[in-house]
Short mmCIF file of C-alpha atoms in Angstrom, two decimals:
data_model
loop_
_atom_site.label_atom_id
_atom_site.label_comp_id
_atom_site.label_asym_id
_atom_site.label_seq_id
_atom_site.Cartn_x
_atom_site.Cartn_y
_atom_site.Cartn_z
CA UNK A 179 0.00 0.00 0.00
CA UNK A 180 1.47 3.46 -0.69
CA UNK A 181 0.85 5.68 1.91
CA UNK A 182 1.31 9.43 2.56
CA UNK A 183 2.01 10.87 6.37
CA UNK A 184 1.64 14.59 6.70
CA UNK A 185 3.12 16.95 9.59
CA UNK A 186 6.11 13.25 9.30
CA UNK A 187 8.61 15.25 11.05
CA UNK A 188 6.35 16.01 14.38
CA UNK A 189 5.39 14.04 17.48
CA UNK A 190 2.70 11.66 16.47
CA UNK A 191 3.70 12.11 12.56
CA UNK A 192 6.79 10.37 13.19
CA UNK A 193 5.79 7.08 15.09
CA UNK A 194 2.62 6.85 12.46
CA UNK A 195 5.24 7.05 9.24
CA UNK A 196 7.90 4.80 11.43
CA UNK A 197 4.88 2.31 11.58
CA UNK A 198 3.87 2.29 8.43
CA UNK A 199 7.01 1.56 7.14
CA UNK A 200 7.56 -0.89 9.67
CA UNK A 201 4.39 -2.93 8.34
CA UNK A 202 5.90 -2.91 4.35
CA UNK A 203 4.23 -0.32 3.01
CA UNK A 204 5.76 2.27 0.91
CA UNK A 205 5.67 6.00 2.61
CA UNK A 206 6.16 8.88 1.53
CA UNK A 207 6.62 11.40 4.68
CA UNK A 208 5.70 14.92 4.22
CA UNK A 209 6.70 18.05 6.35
CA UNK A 210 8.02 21.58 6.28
CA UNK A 211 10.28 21.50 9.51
CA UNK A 212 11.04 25.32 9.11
CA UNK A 213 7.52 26.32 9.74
CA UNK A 214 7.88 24.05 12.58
CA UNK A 215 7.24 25.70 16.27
CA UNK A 216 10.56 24.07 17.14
CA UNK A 217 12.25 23.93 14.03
CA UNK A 218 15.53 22.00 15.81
CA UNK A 219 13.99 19.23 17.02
CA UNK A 220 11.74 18.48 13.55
CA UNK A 221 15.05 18.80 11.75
CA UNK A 222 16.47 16.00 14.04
CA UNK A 223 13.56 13.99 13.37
CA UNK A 224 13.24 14.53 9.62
CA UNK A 225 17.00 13.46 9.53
CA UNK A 226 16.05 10.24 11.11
CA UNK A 227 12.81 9.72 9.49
CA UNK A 228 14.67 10.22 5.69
CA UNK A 229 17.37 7.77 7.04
CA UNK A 230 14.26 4.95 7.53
CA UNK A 231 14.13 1.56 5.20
CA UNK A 232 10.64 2.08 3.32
CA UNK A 233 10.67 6.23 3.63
CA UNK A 234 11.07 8.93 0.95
CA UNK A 235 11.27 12.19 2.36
CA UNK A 236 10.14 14.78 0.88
CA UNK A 237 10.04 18.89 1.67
CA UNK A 238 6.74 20.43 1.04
CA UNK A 239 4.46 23.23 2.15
CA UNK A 240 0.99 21.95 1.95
CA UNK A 241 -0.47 25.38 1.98
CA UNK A 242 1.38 26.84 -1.23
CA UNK A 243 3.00 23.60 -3.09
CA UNK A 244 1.87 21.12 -5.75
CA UNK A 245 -0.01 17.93 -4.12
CA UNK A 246 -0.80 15.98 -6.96
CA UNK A 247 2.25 13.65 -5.72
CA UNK A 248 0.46 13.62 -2.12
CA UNK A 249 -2.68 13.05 -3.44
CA UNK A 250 -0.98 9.87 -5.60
CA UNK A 251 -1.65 7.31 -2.42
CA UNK A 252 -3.95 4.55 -1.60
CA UNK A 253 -4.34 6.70 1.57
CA UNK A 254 -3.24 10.09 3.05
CA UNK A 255 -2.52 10.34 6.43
CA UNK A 256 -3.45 14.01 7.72
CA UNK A 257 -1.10 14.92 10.44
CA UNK A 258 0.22 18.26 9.56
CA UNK A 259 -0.78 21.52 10.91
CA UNK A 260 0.19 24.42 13.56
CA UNK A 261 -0.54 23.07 17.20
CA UNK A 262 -1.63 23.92 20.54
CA UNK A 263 -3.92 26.17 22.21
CA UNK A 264 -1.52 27.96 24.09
CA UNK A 265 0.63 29.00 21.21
CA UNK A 266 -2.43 29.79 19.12
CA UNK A 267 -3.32 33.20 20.68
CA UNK A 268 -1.87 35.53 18.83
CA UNK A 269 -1.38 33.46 15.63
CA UNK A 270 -4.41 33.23 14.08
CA UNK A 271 -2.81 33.91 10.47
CA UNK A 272 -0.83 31.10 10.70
CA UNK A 273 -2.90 29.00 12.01
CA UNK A 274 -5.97 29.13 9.74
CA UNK A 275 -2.75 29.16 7.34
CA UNK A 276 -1.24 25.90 8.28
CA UNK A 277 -4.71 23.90 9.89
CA UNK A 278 -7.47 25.49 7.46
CA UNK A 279 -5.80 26.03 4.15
CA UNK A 280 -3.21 23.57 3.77
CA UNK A 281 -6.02 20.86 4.46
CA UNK A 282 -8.50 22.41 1.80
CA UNK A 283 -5.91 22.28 -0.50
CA UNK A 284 -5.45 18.68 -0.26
CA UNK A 285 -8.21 17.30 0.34
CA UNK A 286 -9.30 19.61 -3.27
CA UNK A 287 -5.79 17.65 -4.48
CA UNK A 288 -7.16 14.40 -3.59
CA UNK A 289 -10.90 14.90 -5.11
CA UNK A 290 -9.37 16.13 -8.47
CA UNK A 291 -8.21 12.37 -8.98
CA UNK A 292 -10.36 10.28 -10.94
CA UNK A 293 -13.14 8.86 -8.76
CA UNK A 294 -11.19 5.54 -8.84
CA UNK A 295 -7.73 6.47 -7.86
CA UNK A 296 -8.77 8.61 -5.07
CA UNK A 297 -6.86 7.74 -1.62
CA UNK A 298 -8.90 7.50 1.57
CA UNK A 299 -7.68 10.01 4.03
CA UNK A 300 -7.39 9.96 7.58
CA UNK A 301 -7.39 13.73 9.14
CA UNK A 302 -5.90 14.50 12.48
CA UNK A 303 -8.78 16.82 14.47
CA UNK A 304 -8.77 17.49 18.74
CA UNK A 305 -10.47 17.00 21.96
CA UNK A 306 -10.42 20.77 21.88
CA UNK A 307 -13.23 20.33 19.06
CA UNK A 308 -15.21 19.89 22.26
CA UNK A 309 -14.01 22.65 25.01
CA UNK A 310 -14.45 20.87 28.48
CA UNK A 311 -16.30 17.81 28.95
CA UNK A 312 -19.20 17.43 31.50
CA UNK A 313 -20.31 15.27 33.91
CA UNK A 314 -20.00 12.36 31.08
CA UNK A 315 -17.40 11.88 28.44
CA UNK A 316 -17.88 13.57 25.39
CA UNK A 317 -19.41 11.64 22.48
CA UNK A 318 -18.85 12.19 18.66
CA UNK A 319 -22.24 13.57 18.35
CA UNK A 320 -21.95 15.75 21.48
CA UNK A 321 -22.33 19.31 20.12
CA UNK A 322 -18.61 21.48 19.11
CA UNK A 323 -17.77 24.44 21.49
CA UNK A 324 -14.18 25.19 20.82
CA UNK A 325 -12.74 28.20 23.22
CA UNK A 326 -9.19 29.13 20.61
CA UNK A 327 -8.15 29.90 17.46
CA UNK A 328 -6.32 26.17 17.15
CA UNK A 329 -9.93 24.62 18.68
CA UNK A 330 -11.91 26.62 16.01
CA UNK A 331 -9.50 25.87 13.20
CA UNK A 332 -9.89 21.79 13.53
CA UNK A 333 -13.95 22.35 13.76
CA UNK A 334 -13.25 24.07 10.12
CA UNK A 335 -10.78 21.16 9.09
CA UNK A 336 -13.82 18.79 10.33
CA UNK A 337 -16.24 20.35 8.12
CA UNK A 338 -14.15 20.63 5.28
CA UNK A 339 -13.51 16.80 5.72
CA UNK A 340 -17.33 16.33 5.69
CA UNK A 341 -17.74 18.47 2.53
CA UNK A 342 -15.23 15.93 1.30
CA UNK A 343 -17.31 13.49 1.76
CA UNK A 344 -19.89 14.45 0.33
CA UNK A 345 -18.24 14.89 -2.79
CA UNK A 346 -16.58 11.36 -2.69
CA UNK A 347 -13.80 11.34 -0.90
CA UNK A 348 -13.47 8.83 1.74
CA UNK A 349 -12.57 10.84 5.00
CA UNK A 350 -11.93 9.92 8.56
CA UNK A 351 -11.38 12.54 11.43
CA UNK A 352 -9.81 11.33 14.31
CA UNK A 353 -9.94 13.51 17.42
CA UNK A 354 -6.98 13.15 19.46
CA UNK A 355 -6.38 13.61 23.35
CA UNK A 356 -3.70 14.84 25.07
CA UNK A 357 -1.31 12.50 23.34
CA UNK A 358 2.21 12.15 25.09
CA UNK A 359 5.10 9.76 25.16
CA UNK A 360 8.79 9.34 23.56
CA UNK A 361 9.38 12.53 21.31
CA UNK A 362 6.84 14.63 22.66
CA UNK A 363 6.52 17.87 21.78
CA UNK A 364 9.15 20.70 23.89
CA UNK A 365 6.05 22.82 24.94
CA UNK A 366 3.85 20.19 26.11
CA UNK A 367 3.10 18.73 29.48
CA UNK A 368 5.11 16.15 30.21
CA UNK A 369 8.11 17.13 28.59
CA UNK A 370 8.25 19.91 30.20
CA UNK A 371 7.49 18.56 33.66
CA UNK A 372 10.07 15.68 32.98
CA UNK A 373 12.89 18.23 31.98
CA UNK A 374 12.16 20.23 34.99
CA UNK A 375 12.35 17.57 37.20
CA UNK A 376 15.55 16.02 35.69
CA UNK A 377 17.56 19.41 35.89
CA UNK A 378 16.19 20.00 39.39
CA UNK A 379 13.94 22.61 39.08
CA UNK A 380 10.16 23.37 39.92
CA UNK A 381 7.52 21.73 37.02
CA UNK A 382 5.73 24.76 35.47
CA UNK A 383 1.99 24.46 35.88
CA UNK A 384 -0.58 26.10 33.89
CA UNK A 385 -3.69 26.82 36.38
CA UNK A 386 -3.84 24.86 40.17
CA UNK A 387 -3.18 21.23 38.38
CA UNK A 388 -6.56 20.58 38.98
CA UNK A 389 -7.69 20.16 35.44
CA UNK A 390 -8.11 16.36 34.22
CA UNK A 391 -7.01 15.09 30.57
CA UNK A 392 -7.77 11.69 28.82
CA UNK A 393 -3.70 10.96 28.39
CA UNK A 394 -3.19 8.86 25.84
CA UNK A 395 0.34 7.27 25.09
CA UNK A 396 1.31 7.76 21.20
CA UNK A 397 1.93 4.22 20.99
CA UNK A 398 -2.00 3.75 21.27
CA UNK A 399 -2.97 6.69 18.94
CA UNK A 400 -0.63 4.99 15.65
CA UNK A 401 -2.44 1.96 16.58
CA UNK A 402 -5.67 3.98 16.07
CA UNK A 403 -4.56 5.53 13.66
CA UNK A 404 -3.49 2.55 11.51
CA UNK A 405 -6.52 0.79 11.86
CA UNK A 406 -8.43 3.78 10.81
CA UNK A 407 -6.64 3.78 7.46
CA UNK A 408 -7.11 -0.14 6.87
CA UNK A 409 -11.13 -0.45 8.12
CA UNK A 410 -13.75 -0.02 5.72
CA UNK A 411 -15.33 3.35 7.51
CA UNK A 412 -18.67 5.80 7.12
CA UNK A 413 -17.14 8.49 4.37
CA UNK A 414 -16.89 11.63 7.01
CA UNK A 415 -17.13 9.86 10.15
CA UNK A 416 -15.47 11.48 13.46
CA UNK A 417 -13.31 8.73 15.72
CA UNK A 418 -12.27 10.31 19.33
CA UNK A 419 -8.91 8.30 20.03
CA UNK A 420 -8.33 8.70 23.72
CA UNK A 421 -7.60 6.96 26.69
CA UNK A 422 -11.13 6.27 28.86
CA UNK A 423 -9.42 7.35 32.08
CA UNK A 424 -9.12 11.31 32.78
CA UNK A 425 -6.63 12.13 35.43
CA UNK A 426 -5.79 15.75 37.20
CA UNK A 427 -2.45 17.24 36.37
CA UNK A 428 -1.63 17.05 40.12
CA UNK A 429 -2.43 13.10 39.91
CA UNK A 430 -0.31 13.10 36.75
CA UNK A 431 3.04 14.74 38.49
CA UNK A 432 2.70 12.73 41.12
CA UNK A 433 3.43 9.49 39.24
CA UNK A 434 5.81 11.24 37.15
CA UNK A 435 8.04 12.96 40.36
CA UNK A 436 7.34 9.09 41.74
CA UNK A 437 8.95 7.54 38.97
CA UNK A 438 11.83 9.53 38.93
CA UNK A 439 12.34 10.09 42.81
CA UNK A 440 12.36 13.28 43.34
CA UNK A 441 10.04 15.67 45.28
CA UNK A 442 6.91 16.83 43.49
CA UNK A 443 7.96 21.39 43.51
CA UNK A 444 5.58 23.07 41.50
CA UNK A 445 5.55 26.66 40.18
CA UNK A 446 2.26 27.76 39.62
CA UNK A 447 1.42 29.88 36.30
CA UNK A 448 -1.16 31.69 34.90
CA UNK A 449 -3.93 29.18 33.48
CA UNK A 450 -4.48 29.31 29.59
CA UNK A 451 -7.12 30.86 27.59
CA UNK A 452 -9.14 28.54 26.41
CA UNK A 453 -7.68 25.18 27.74
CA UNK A 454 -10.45 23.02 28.76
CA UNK A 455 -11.20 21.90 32.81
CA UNK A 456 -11.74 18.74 32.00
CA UNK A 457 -11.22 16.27 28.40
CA UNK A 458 -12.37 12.64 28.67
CA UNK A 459 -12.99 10.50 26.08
CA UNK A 460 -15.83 7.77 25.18
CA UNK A 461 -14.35 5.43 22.89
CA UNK A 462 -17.16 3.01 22.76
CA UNK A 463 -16.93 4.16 18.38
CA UNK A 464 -13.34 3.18 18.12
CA UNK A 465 -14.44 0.16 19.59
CA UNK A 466 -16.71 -0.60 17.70
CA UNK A 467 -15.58 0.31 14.49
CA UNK A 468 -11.74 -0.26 14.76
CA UNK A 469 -11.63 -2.63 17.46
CA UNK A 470 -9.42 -0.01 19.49
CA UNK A 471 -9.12 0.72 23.05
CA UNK A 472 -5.93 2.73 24.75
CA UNK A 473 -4.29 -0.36 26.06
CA UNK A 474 -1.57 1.89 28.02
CA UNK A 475 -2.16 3.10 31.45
CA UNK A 476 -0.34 6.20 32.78
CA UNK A 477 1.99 4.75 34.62
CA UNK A 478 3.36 2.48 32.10
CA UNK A 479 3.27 5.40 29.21
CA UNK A 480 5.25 7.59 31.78
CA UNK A 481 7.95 5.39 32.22
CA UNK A 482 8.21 5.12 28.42
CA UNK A 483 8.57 8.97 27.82
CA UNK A 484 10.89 9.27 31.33
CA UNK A 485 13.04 6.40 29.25
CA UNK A 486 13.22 8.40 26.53
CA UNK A 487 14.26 11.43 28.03
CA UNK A 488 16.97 10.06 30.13
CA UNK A 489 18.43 8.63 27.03
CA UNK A 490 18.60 11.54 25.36
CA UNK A 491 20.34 13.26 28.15
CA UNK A 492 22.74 10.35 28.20
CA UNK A 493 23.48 11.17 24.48
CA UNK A 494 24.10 14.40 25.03
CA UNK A 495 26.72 14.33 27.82
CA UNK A 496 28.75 11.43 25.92
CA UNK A 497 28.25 13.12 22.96
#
């Protein structure tokens, strides 16, 4: 199967091309590390992703570029795009730039092929699609209240994904939650907490830690993720991939400052506009359809991303 993976050199773009290849398909990885918000780190990773048995790399802005040779897959794997709500204030250009435009110009690059020959494509949307979850976990068909310019940008990509499908494409949106693990992100979470904690100082906390998140390990989104491109799906349909389990922030350091042994020192900081009180997840779709459930528990995915991290500090100081 020849496969396309936008957004290859971030977080979760990386693992899903690595596991594509992995499985024998041919993939071609798509990125633009220099509009990345770390540029450094995608570099590394596009380095090592290029380097890969089964991967052509190739450079390409999906907001300005040619796509017919992304659109020329058996299926197109959505990940690119300008994240977080955090860095979102303030950036609104950019991101209906990067999220809104670069996905209606390839999802227009994929419905210009003949009816036949047209890939399926999975598109990355959010938990933030929702804003904060009540006293149940949110549902697909619980109504969309995003609170930020990133939130309000994947509830455009969503409806250009249904538009889509209504024209014959065969779409999938999967909405992510508060994915973490080994190459995580430099501004999110639990790389941030873990670095803190490694170099000895206090873990920088948006808000009183209070606020609960459906974690979910990357490990279990590319399994997701995979099996959404490979299942036979409603055209359009909306998939939340997220762990069933919310836990606080608070409950969340204090497994991570357990794991590595040190105490738990917090610095308090202002809370973020827009950041949901509360995601959680109700999976009983992915079940259904894809036979998926998160089968990592915090604990375990912790360890995994504190492994990573202490190997890369390793590298550095023999390096």
């Amino acid at each position: 199967m020849r496969v396309v993976v936008t957004g290859a050199a971030g977080f979760v773009g990386s693992h899903v091309a690595d596991a594509f290849a992995v499985a024998g398909h041919e993939v071609l990885a798509v990125d633009a590390p220099g509009r990345s918000l770390t540029p450094g780190v995608a570099r590394r990773t596009w380095a090592d992703l290029a380097a890969r048995p089964g991967v052509v790399a190739a450079e390409l802005d999906l907001a300005v570029d040619e796509l017919g040779p992304v659109a020329a897959a058996d299926v197109v794997v959505h990940l690119a795009g300008r994240p977080g709500v955090r860095d979102s204030w303030g950036a609104r250009r950019a991101v209906e730039r990067d999220n809104v435009r670069a996905t209606a110009r390839l999802l227009a690059a994929c419905t210009r092929r003949p009816a036949a020959l047209r890939p399926k494509v999975v598109v990355a949307s959010s938990s933030s699609v929702y804003g904060s979850a009540g006293r149940r976990p949110n549902r697909e068909d619980d109504p969309l209240n995003p609170a930020s310019p990133y939130a309000a940008s994947k509830v455009e990509v969503e409806r250009l994904a249904g538009a889509a499908a209504r024209d014959g494409l065969r779409t999938v949106l999967l909405r992510y939650f508060s994915v973490y693990g080994p190459r995580q992100r430099p501004d999110m979470a639990f790389h941030r907490f873990v670095e803190a904690a490694l170099s000895g100082r206090p873990l920088p906390v948006f808000g009183d830690g209070l606020r609960s998140r459906s974690f979910t390990h990357v490990r279990d989104v590319v399994s997701a993720t995979l099996a959404a491109a490979a299942e036979d799906l409603p055209p359009g349909i909306a998939v939340n991939v997220g762990h069933h389990e919310p836990v606080t922030v608070r409950d969340a350091i204090a497994m991570l400052t357990g794991a590595l042994g040190v105490p738990a020192e917090i610095r308090r900081e202002t809370p973020v506009a827009g950041d949901a009180t509360r995601t959680w997840a109700d999976t009983a779709r992915a079940r259904r359809l894809l036979g998926w459930t998160a089968a990592t528990d915090l604990a375990e995915g912790l360890a995994d991303q504190i492994a990573w991290h202490r190997a890369a500090h390793e590298e550095v100081r023999v390096g």
